[in-house]
Amino acid sequence: QLQLVESGGGLVQPGGSLRLSCAASGFTLDYYAIGWFRQVPGKEREGVSYISESGGSTNYAESVKGRFTISRDNAKNTVYLQMNSLKPEDTAVYYCAAGANVHNGGLHFWTYNYWGQGTQVTVSS
């Protein structure tokens, strides 16, 4: 019933760009903060970016600050992550998540309630 679906991942060369989308169904995204996370084998899920319910507040991991931009269109029930100047170390499965009570800057995965299935991003020559 409550679903988040990521799209937009793929293979891109270093320095390239991708835009990830997170589309919600079964619930109204307006009431939820959204986080983007990524994970590689053997590592803890890493918070990448956060956006508040209204879009008025955002946060980014230091490793992506200045390269990634999070945005949302509540009318379309969709959140985006624009990723520019991609590096090989950005390679991961990217997940979006929705949470009603998000704390600590929005980059901790345990504060979120709903998760998408993930989309693979591979940055390689």
Coordinates of N, CA, C and O in Angstrom, one line a residue, residues 61-104:
A61 N 25.7 15.0 3.3 CA 26.9 14.5 3.8 C 28.1 15.3 3.2 O 28.0 15.9 2.1
E62 N 29.1 15.5 4.0 CA 30.2 16.3 3.6 C 30.8 15.8 2.2 O 31.3 16.6 1.4
S63 N 30.8 14.5 2.0 CA 31.4 13.9 0.8 C 30.7 14.3 -0.5 O 31.2 14.2 -1.5
V64 N 29.4 14.8 -0.4 CA 28.6 15.1 -1.6 C 28.3 16.6 -1.6 O 27.7 17.0 -2.6
K65 N 28.6 17.3 -0.6 CA 28.2 18.7 -0.5 C 28.8 19.5 -1.7 O 30.0 19.4 -2.0
G66 N 28.0 20.3 -2.3 CA 28.4 21.0 -3.5 C 28.3 20.3 -4.8 O 28.4 20.9 -5.9
R67 N 28.0 19.0 -4.8 CA 27.9 18.2 -6.0 C 26.5 17.7 -6.1 O 26.0 17.5 -7.3
F68 N 25.8 17.4 -5.0 CA 24.4 16.8 -5.1 C 23.4 17.9 -4.6 O 23.7 18.7 -3.7
T69 N 22.2 17.8 -5.2 CA 21.2 18.7 -4.8 C 19.9 17.9 -4.6 O 19.5 17.2 -5.5
I70 N 19.3 18.0 -3.4 CA 18.0 17.4 -3.2 C 16.9 18.4 -3.4 O 17.0 19.6 -3.0
S71 N 15.7 18.0 -3.9 CA 14.6 18.8 -4.1 C 13.3 18.0 -4.1 O 13.4 16.7 -4.1
R72 N 12.2 18.6 -3.9 CA 10.9 17.9 -3.9 C 9.9 18.7 -4.6 O 9.9 19.9 -4.6
D73 N 8.9 17.9 -5.2 CA 7.7 18.5 -5.8 C 6.6 17.8 -5.2 O 6.2 16.7 -5.6
N74 N 6.0 18.4 -4.1 CA 4.9 17.7 -3.4 C 3.7 17.5 -4.2 O 2.9 16.5 -4.0
A75 N 3.4 18.4 -5.2 CA 2.3 18.2 -6.1 C 2.4 17.0 -6.9 O 1.4 16.4 -7.3
K76 N 3.6 16.6 -7.2 CA 3.9 15.3 -8.0 C 4.2 14.2 -7.1 O 4.5 13.1 -7.6
N77 N 4.2 14.4 -5.8 CA 4.6 13.3 -4.8 C 5.9 12.7 -5.1 O 6.1 11.4 -5.0
T78 N 6.9 13.5 -5.5 CA 8.2 13.0 -5.9 C 9.3 13.9 -5.3 O 9.2 15.1 -5.2
V79 N 10.4 13.2 -5.0 CA 11.6 13.8 -4.5 C 12.7 13.4 -5.5 O 12.8 12.3 -6.0
Y80 N 13.7 14.4 -5.7 CA 14.8 14.2 -6.6 C 16.1 14.3 -5.9 O 16.3 15.0 -4.9
L81 N 17.1 13.7 -6.5 CA 18.5 13.9 -6.1 C 19.3 14.1 -7.4 O 19.5 13.1 -8.1
Q82 N 19.7 15.3 -7.6 CA 20.5 15.6 -8.7 C 22.0 15.4 -8.3 O 22.5 16.0 -7.4
M83 N 22.7 14.6 -9.1 CA 24.0 14.2 -8.7 C 24.9 14.7 -9.9 O 24.8 14.1 -11.0
N84 N 25.8 15.6 -9.6 CA 26.8 16.1 -10.6 C 28.2 15.8 -10.2 O 28.5 15.5 -9.0
S85 N 29.1 15.9 -11.1 CA 30.5 15.7 -10.9 C 30.7 14.4 -10.1 O 31.5 14.3 -9.2
L86 N 30.1 13.3 -10.7 CA 30.2 12.0 -10.0 C 31.6 11.4 -10.0 O 32.3 11.6 -11.0
K87 N 31.9 10.8 -8.9 CA 33.2 10.1 -8.7 C 33.0 8.6 -8.5 O 31.9 8.2 -8.1
P88 N 34.0 7.8 -8.8 CA 33.9 6.4 -8.6 C 33.4 6.0 -7.2 O 32.7 5.0 -7.0
E89 N 33.8 6.8 -6.2 CA 33.4 6.5 -4.8 C 32.0 6.7 -4.5 O 31.5 6.4 -3.4
D90 N 31.2 7.3 -5.5 CA 29.8 7.5 -5.4 C 29.1 6.2 -5.7 O 27.8 6.2 -5.6
T91 N 29.7 5.2 -6.3 CA 29.1 4.0 -6.7 C 28.5 3.3 -5.5 O 29.1 3.1 -4.4
A92 N 27.2 3.0 -5.6 CA 26.5 2.4 -4.5 C 25.0 2.1 -4.9 O 24.6 2.6 -6.0
V93 N 24.3 1.4 -4.1 CA 22.8 1.3 -4.3 C 22.3 2.5 -3.5 O 22.6 2.7 -2.3
Y94 N 21.4 3.3 -4.2 CA 20.8 4.5 -3.6 C 19.4 4.2 -3.2 O 18.6 3.7 -4.0
Y95 N 19.0 4.6 -2.0 CA 17.7 4.4 -1.5 C 17.1 5.7 -1.1 O 17.8 6.6 -0.5
C96 N 15.8 5.9 -1.3 CA 15.1 7.0 -0.7 C 14.2 6.4 0.5 O 13.8 5.3 0.5
A97 N 14.0 7.3 1.4 CA 13.2 6.9 2.6 C 12.4 8.1 3.1 O 12.8 9.3 2.9
A98 N 11.2 7.8 3.7 CA 10.3 8.8 4.2 C 10.2 8.6 5.7 O 10.0 7.5 6.2
G99 N 10.2 9.7 6.4 CA 10.0 9.7 7.9 C 9.1 10.8 8.4 O 9.3 11.9 7.9
A100 N 8.3 10.5 9.4 CA 7.4 11.5 10.0 C 8.1 12.3 11.1 O 7.7 13.4 11.4
N101 N 9.1 11.7 11.8 CA 9.8 12.3 12.9 C 11.3 12.1 12.7 O 11.9 11.1 13.3
V102 N 11.9 12.9 11.9 CA 13.3 12.7 11.6 C 14.2 13.7 12.4 O 13.9 14.9 12.5
H103 N 15.2 13.1 13.0 CA 16.1 13.9 13.9 C 17.6 13.8 13.4 O 17.9 13.1 12.5
N104 N 18.4 14.5 14.1 CA 19.8 14.5 13.9 C 20.3 14.8 12.5 O 21.2 14.1 12.0

